[in-house]
PDB file of C-alpha atoms and ligand atoms in Angstrom:
ATOM      1  CA  MET A 237      58.922 146.472  87.231  1.00 90.00           C
ATOM      2  CA  LYS A 238      59.096 144.634  90.525  1.00 97.00           C
ATOM      3  CA  THR A 239      62.670 144.613  91.784  1.00 98.00           C
ATOM      4  CA  VAL A 240      64.601 143.006  94.610  1.00 98.00           C
ATOM      5  CA  THR A 241      67.948 144.054  96.038  1.00 98.00           C
ATOM      6  CA  LEU A 242      70.277 141.356  97.374  1.00 98.00           C
ATOM      7  CA  VAL A 243      73.537 142.428  98.997  1.00 97.00           C
ATOM      8  CA  ASP A 244      74.854 144.977  96.464  1.00 96.00           C
ATOM      9  CA  LYS A 245      72.858 144.120  93.362  1.00 97.00           C
ATOM     10  CA  THR A 246      69.364 144.828  92.098  1.00 98.00           C
ATOM     11  CA  PHE A 247      67.350 142.329  90.102  1.00 98.00           C
ATOM     12  CA  GLY A 248      64.169 142.824  88.104  1.00 98.00           C
ATOM     13  CA  LEU A 249      61.300 140.355  87.849  1.00 98.00           C
ATOM     14  CA  SER A 250      61.714 138.392  84.601  1.00 98.00           C
ATOM     15  CA  HIS A 251      59.897 135.069  85.036  1.00 98.00           C
ATOM     16  CA  PRO A 252      56.839 135.033  87.275  1.00 98.00           C
ATOM     17  CA  GLU A 253      55.930 131.844  89.109  1.00 98.00           C
ATOM     18  CA  SER A 254      52.996 131.188  86.750  1.00 98.00           C
ATOM     19  CA  GLU A 255      55.350 131.076  83.755  1.00 98.00           C
ATOM     20  CA  ILE A 256      57.783 128.781  85.569  1.00 98.00           C
ATOM     21  CA  LEU A 257      55.036 126.366  86.599  1.00 98.00           C
ATOM     22  CA  ALA A 258      53.563 126.277  83.077  1.00 98.00           C
ATOM     23  CA  ALA A 259      57.022 125.388  81.730  1.00 98.00           C
ATOM     24  CA  ILE A 260      57.372 122.650  84.354  1.00 98.00           C
ATOM     25  CA  ASP A 261      53.939 121.256  83.379  1.00 98.00           C
ATOM     26  CA  LYS A 262      55.255 120.799  79.856  1.00 98.00           C
ATOM     27  CA  ILE A 263      58.439 118.923  80.708  1.00 98.00           C
ATOM     28  CA  ALA A 264      56.592 116.828  83.320  1.00 98.00           C
ATOM     29  CA  GLU A 265      54.296 115.610  80.534  1.00 98.00           C
ATOM     30  CA  GLU A 266      57.308 114.693  78.394  1.00 98.00           C
ATOM     31  CA  MET A 267      58.935 112.870  81.293  1.00 98.00           C
ATOM     32  CA  GLN A 268      55.710 111.076  82.126  1.00 98.00           C
ATOM     33  CA  ARG A 269      55.599 109.817  78.540  1.00 98.00           C
ATOM     34  CA  ASP A 270      59.304 108.837  78.320  1.00 98.00           C
ATOM     35  CA  LEU A 271      60.043 107.486  81.782  1.00 98.00           C
ATOM     36  CA  HIS A 272      56.830 106.025  83.201  1.00 98.00           C
ATOM     37  CA  ASP A 273      57.962 102.422  82.735  1.00 98.00           C
ATOM     38  CA  LYS A 274      61.681 102.880  83.448  1.00 98.00           C
ATOM     39  CA  LYS A 275      61.657 102.957  87.265  1.00 98.00           C
ATOM     40  CA  PRO A 276      64.210 105.778  87.082  1.00 98.00           C
ATOM     41  CA  ILE A 277      66.260 107.229  89.856  1.00 98.00           C
ATOM     42  CA  PHE A 278      66.148 111.020  90.022  1.00 98.00           C
ATOM     43  CA  LEU A 279      69.264 112.757  91.283  1.00 98.00           C
ATOM     44  CA  VAL A 280      68.457 116.289  92.388  1.00 98.00           C
ATOM     45  CA  VAL A 281      71.492 118.563  92.522  1.00 97.00           C
ATOM     46  CA  LEU A 282      71.497 120.660  95.675  1.00 96.00           C
ATOM     47  CA  ASN A 283      71.166 123.428  96.543  1.00 96.00           C
ATOM     48  CA  GLY A 284      69.724 125.287  93.584  1.00 97.00           C
ATOM     49  CA  ALA A 285      67.330 122.634  92.285  1.00 98.00           C
ATOM     50  CA  TYR A 286      65.388 122.130  95.517  1.00 98.00           C
ATOM     51  CA  MET A 287      62.343 124.215  94.616  1.00 98.00           C
ATOM     52  CA  PHE A 288      62.241 123.019  91.010  1.00 98.00           C
ATOM     53  CA  ALA A 289      62.468 119.387  92.105  1.00 98.00           C
ATOM     54  CA  SER A 290      59.589 119.846  94.517  1.00 98.00           C
ATOM     55  CA  ASP A 291      57.266 121.214  91.834  1.00 98.00           C
ATOM     56  CA  LEU A 292      58.484 118.770  89.171  1.00 98.00           C
ATOM     57  CA  MET A 293      58.320 115.557  91.161  1.00 98.00           C
ATOM     58  CA  LYS A 294      54.757 116.030  92.360  1.00 98.00           C
ATOM     59  CA  ARG A 295      53.653 116.187  88.726  1.00 98.00           C
ATOM     60  CA  LEU A 296      55.130 112.749  87.942  1.00 98.00           C
ATOM     61  CA  GLU A 297      52.841 109.799  88.508  1.00 98.00           C
ATOM     62  CA  PHE A 298      55.125 106.799  88.155  1.00 98.00           C
ATOM     63  CA  THR A 299      57.373 104.684  90.315  1.00 97.00           C
ATOM     64  CA  ALA A 300      60.697 106.403  90.849  1.00 98.00           C
ATOM     65  CA  GLN A 301      63.437 106.873  93.390  1.00 98.00           C
ATOM     66  CA  LEU A 302      64.648 110.287  94.418  1.00 98.00           C
ATOM     67  CA  GLN A 303      67.974 111.237  95.942  1.00 98.00           C
ATOM     68  CA  PHE A 304      69.450 114.627  96.690  1.00 98.00           C
ATOM     69  CA  ILE A 305      73.086 114.950  95.773  1.00 97.00           C
ATOM     70  CA  LYS A 306      75.694 117.583  96.287  1.00 95.00           C
ATOM     71  CA  LEU A 307      78.930 117.923  94.446  1.00 87.00           C
ATOM     72  CA  SER A 308      82.059 119.890  94.908  1.00 72.00           C
ATOM     73  CA  SER A 309      84.735 120.231  92.268  1.00 58.00           C
ATOM     74  CA  TYR A 310      86.745 122.754  94.190  1.00 53.00           C
ATOM     75  CA  THR A 311      89.756 122.111  96.353  1.00 51.00           C
ATOM     76  CA  GLY A 312      90.262 125.396  98.100  1.00 49.00           C
ATOM     77  CA  THR A 313      90.052 127.912  95.304  1.00 51.00           C
ATOM     78  CA  GLU A 314      91.389 125.670  92.550  1.00 55.00           C
ATOM     79  CA  ARG A 315      88.882 124.190  90.192  1.00 55.00           C
ATOM     80  CA  SER A 316      89.857 120.582  89.672  1.00 57.00           C
ATOM     81  CA  GLN A 317      89.222 118.410  86.640  1.00 63.00           C
ATOM     82  CA  ASP A 318      86.954 115.856  88.201  1.00 67.00           C
ATOM     83  CA  ILE A 319      84.250 115.837  90.770  1.00 71.00           C
ATOM     84  CA  LYS A 320      86.108 115.522  94.049  1.00 70.00           C
ATOM     85  CA  GLU A 321      83.109 114.590  96.055  1.00 81.00           C
ATOM     86  CA  LEU A 322      79.600 113.465  95.341  1.00 89.00           C
ATOM     87  CA  ILE A 323      77.582 113.439  98.520  1.00 92.00           C
ATOM     88  CA  GLY A 324      74.220 111.781  98.959  1.00 94.00           C
ATOM     89  CA  LEU A 325      74.226 109.092  96.288  1.00 95.00           C
ATOM     90  CA  THR A 326      73.710 105.865  98.210  1.00 95.00           C
ATOM     91  CA  GLU A 327      71.533 103.912  95.770  1.00 97.00           C
ATOM     92  CA  GLU A 328      72.946 101.677  93.049  1.00 96.00           C
ATOM     93  CA  VAL A 329      72.775 103.338  89.618  1.00 97.00           C
ATOM     94  CA  LYS A 330      74.429 100.535  87.637  1.00 98.00           C
ATOM     95  CA  GLY A 331      72.185  99.388  84.806  1.00 98.00           C
ATOM     96  CA  ARG A 332      69.507 101.958  85.586  1.00 98.00           C
ATOM     97  CA  THR A 333      67.854 104.957  84.021  1.00 98.00           C
ATOM     98  CA  VAL A 334      69.165 107.985  85.872  1.00 98.00           C
ATOM     99  CA  CYS A 335      67.605 111.429  85.547  1.00 98.00           C
ATOM    100  CA  ILE A 336      69.703 114.349  86.779  1.00 98.00           C
ATOM    101  CA  VAL A 337      67.659 117.352  87.949  1.00 98.00           C
ATOM    102  CA  GLU A 338      69.570 120.660  87.882  1.00 98.00           C
ATOM    103  CA  ASP A 339      68.637 124.278  88.395  1.00 98.00           C
ATOM    104  CA  ILE A 340      70.669 125.767  85.566  1.00 97.00           C
ATOM    105  CA  VAL A 341      73.163 124.781  82.884  1.00 97.00           C
ATOM    106  CA  ASP A 342      75.417 127.749  82.230  1.00 96.00           C
ATOM    107  CA  SER A 343      78.819 126.825  80.726  1.00 96.00           C
ATOM    108  CA  GLY A 344      77.894 123.151  81.039  1.00 96.00           C
ATOM    109  CA  ALA A 345      81.077 122.357  82.956  1.00 93.00           C
ATOM    110  CA  THR A 346      79.294 121.067  86.043  1.00 93.00           C
ATOM    111  CA  MET A 347      76.839 118.939  84.092  1.00 96.00           C
ATOM    112  CA  GLN A 348      79.478 117.455  81.804  1.00 95.00           C
ATOM    113  CA  LYS A 349      81.480 116.266  84.812  1.00 92.00           C
ATOM    114  CA  LEU A 350      78.432 114.947  86.607  1.00 95.00           C
ATOM    115  CA  VAL A 351      77.250 112.974  83.569  1.00 96.00           C
ATOM    116  CA  ALA A 352      80.743 111.511  83.114  1.00 94.00           C
ATOM    117  CA  HIS A 353      80.775 110.509  86.778  1.00 93.00           C
ATOM    118  CA  ILE A 354      77.386 108.765  86.568  1.00 96.00           C
ATOM    119  CA  GLU A 355      78.492 107.046  83.349  1.00 96.00           C
ATOM    120  CA  ARG A 356      81.532 105.667  85.151  1.00 95.00           C
ATOM    121  CA  LEU A 357      79.190 104.234  87.777  1.00 96.00           C
ATOM    122  CA  GLY A 358      77.590 102.158  85.025  1.00 98.00           C
ATOM    123  CA  ALA A 359      74.203 103.794  84.489  1.00 98.00           C
ATOM    124  CA  ASP A 360      72.343 102.338  81.536  1.00 98.00           C
ATOM    125  CA  ASP A 361      70.715 105.593  80.401  1.00 98.00           C
ATOM    126  CA  ILE A 362      71.276 109.140  81.666  1.00 98.00           C
ATOM    127  CA  LYS A 363      68.706 111.886  81.144  1.00 98.00           C
ATOM    128  CA  VAL A 364      69.442 115.494  81.992  1.00 98.00           C
ATOM    129  CA  CYS A 365      66.661 117.748  83.160  1.00 98.00           C
ATOM    130  CA  THR A 366      67.260 121.412  83.903  1.00 98.00           C
ATOM    131  CA  LEU A 367      64.953 124.226  84.896  1.00 98.00           C
ATOM    132  CA  LEU A 368      67.027 126.773  83.005  1.00 98.00           C
ATOM    133  CA  SER A 369      69.531 126.735  80.209  1.00 98.00           C
ATOM    134  CA  LYS A 370      71.654 129.578  78.841  1.00 97.00           C
ATOM    135  CA  PRO A 371      72.352 128.368  75.274  1.00 95.00           C
ATOM    136  CA  ASN A 372      74.654 131.311  74.553  1.00 96.00           C
ATOM    137  CA  ALA A 373      76.864 130.519  77.531  1.00 95.00           C
ATOM    138  CA  LEU A 374      77.383 126.836  76.745  1.00 95.00           C
ATOM    139  CA  LYS A 375      81.066 125.942  76.408  1.00 96.00           C
ATOM    140  CA  TYR A 376      81.011 122.271  77.313  1.00 95.00           C
ATOM    141  CA  PRO A 377      78.337 120.646  75.182  1.00 88.00           C
ATOM    142  CA  VAL A 378      75.979 118.421  77.086  1.00 96.00           C
ATOM    143  CA  LYS A 379      72.815 116.778  75.848  1.00 97.00           C
ATOM    144  CA  LEU A 380      69.898 118.359  77.647  1.00 98.00           C
ATOM    145  CA  ASP A 381      66.859 116.098  77.509  1.00 98.00           C
ATOM    146  CA  TYR A 382      64.391 118.313  79.350  1.00 98.00           C
ATOM    147  CA  VAL A 383      64.702 122.097  79.544  1.00 98.00           C
ATOM    148  CA  ALA A 384      61.895 124.099  81.145  1.00 98.00           C
ATOM    149  CA  LEU A 385      63.105 127.587  80.193  1.00 98.00           C
ATOM    150  CA  GLU A 386      65.833 128.959  77.936  1.00 98.00           C
ATOM    151  CA  ILE A 387      67.198 132.314  79.032  1.00 98.00           C
ATOM    152  CA  PRO A 388      69.737 134.868  77.780  1.00 97.00           C
ATOM    153  CA  ASN A 389      73.243 134.939  79.171  1.00 96.00           C
ATOM    154  CA  ASP A 390      72.318 137.012  82.238  1.00 96.00           C
ATOM    155  CA  PHE A 391      72.679 136.323  85.938  1.00 97.00           C
ATOM    156  CA  ILE A 392      69.422 135.370  87.607  1.00 97.00           C
ATOM    157  CA  VAL A 393      68.171 134.631  91.117  1.00 98.00           C
ATOM    158  CA  GLY A 394      65.068 133.194  92.712  1.00 98.00           C
ATOM    159  CA  TYR A 395      63.120 129.948  92.617  1.00 98.00           C
ATOM    160  CA  GLY A 396      66.053 128.163  94.256  1.00 98.00           C
ATOM    161  CA  LEU A 397      68.877 130.100  92.641  1.00 97.00           C
ATOM    162  CA  ASP A 398      71.023 132.391  94.719  1.00 97.00           C
ATOM    163  CA  TYR A 399      73.339 135.320  94.915  1.00 97.00           C
ATOM    164  CA  TYR A 400      75.636 134.679  97.909  1.00 97.00           C
ATOM    165  CA  GLU A 401      72.924 132.305  99.189  1.00 96.00           C
ATOM    166  CA  TYR A 402      70.308 135.073  99.091  1.00 97.00           C
ATOM    167  CA  GLY A 403      67.244 134.888  96.922  1.00 98.00           C
ATOM    168  CA  ARG A 404      66.693 131.139  96.973  1.00 98.00           C
ATOM    169  CA  ASN A 405      63.287 131.565  98.613  1.00 98.00           C
ATOM    170  CA  LEU A 406      61.871 133.935  95.992  1.00 98.00           C
ATOM    171  CA  ARG A 407      58.919 132.331  94.198  1.00 98.00           C
ATOM    172  CA  ASP A 408      59.669 134.166  90.927  1.00 98.00           C
ATOM    173  CA  ILE A 409      62.880 134.525  88.893  1.00 98.00           C
ATOM    174  CA  TYR A 410      64.651 137.889  88.759  1.00 98.00           C
ATOM    175  CA  THR A 411      67.369 139.025  86.344  1.00 98.00           C
ATOM    176  CA  LEU A 412      70.338 141.196  87.281  1.00 98.00           C
ATOM    177  CA  ILE A 413      69.900 144.823  86.270  1.00 98.00           C
ATOM    178  CA  PRO A 414      73.331 145.920  84.989  1.00 93.00           C
TER     179      PRO A 414
HETATM  180  P1  LIG B 731      78.146 125.722  84.832  1.00 74.02           P
HETATM  181  O1  LIG B 731      79.021 124.656  85.402  1.00 74.02           O
HETATM  182  O2  LIG B 731      78.934 126.856  84.261  1.00 74.02           O
HETATM  183  O3  LIG B 731      77.119 125.188  83.848  1.00 74.02           O
HETATM  184  O4  LIG B 731      77.401 126.393  86.037  1.00 74.02           O
HETATM  185  C1  LIG B 731      76.394 125.762  86.698  1.00 74.02           C
HETATM  186  C2  LIG B 731      76.231 126.290  88.106  1.00 74.02           C
HETATM  187  O5  LIG B 731      76.557 127.681  88.232  1.00 74.02           O
HETATM  188  C3  LIG B 731      74.772 126.176  88.484  1.00 74.02           C
HETATM  189  O6  LIG B 731      74.513 124.925  89.074  1.00 74.02           O
HETATM  190  C4  LIG B 731      74.568 127.349  89.407  1.00 74.02           C
HETATM  191  O7  LIG B 731      74.859 126.938  90.726  1.00 74.02           O
HETATM  192  C5  LIG B 731      75.575 128.381  88.971  1.00 74.02           C
HETATM  193  N1  LIG B 731      74.944 129.411  88.115  1.00 74.02           N
HETATM  194  C6  LIG B 731      75.112 129.578  86.781  1.00 74.02           C
HETATM  195  N2  LIG B 731      74.409 130.609  86.313  1.00 74.02           N
HETATM  196  C7  LIG B 731      73.750 131.123  87.382  1.00 74.02           C
HETATM  197  C8  LIG B 731      72.825 132.242  87.536  1.00 74.02           C
HETATM  198  O8  LIG B 731      72.455 132.959  86.588  1.00 74.02           O
HETATM  199  N3  LIG B 731      72.371 132.450  88.799  1.00 74.02           N
HETATM  200  C9  LIG B 731      72.736 131.689  89.861  1.00 74.02           C
HETATM  201  N4  LIG B 731      73.580 130.653  89.764  1.00 74.02           N
HETATM  202  C10 LIG B 731      74.082 130.369  88.535  1.00 74.02           C
HETATM  203 MG1  LIG B 732      73.671 124.244  90.907  1.00 74.02          MG
END
């Protein structure tokens, strides 16, 4: 198995690029069908979703806006209840179809807060699109409209996802070897 060592941990190749791209083809077709006449605004959650968004968006052939957003729910080391800051959202979302593009939904905490935040801004319809979902880790139920890949409850890196900011540039996905 191909492995990669980042800082103090070793990861084994689990999802080659070809598998990731085939999964993205599938959800892009679904989105094309559902959203082509909605003039949606896509909100790409940085940093992890950057590579996914790049491959996803070029497969969509309809009118859409795209913004990159960043959120922080931490004040120092204390996790707060609400999103403290949402950076990068400058377009009006009131009355619109909003599609959130995430790298991974793990416990669902981040996504639940983000959806609630966008709801409060008055979006008409909110779709959630994630490259990866860990169904066995979900603690805060969120409706996931488009999921490219479902994975076990393991820590992964690559294709945008990081371990201490390393590994984001890997074209394949690797899973932590315990
Ligand atoms: P949640 O709020 O628990 O759903 O966590 C979501 C965030 O945790 C993601 O946006 C990632 O930044 C990070 N995360 C969760 N699982 C992984 C993983 O396996 N590898 C890298 N980052 C992860
Ligand atoms: Mg993230």
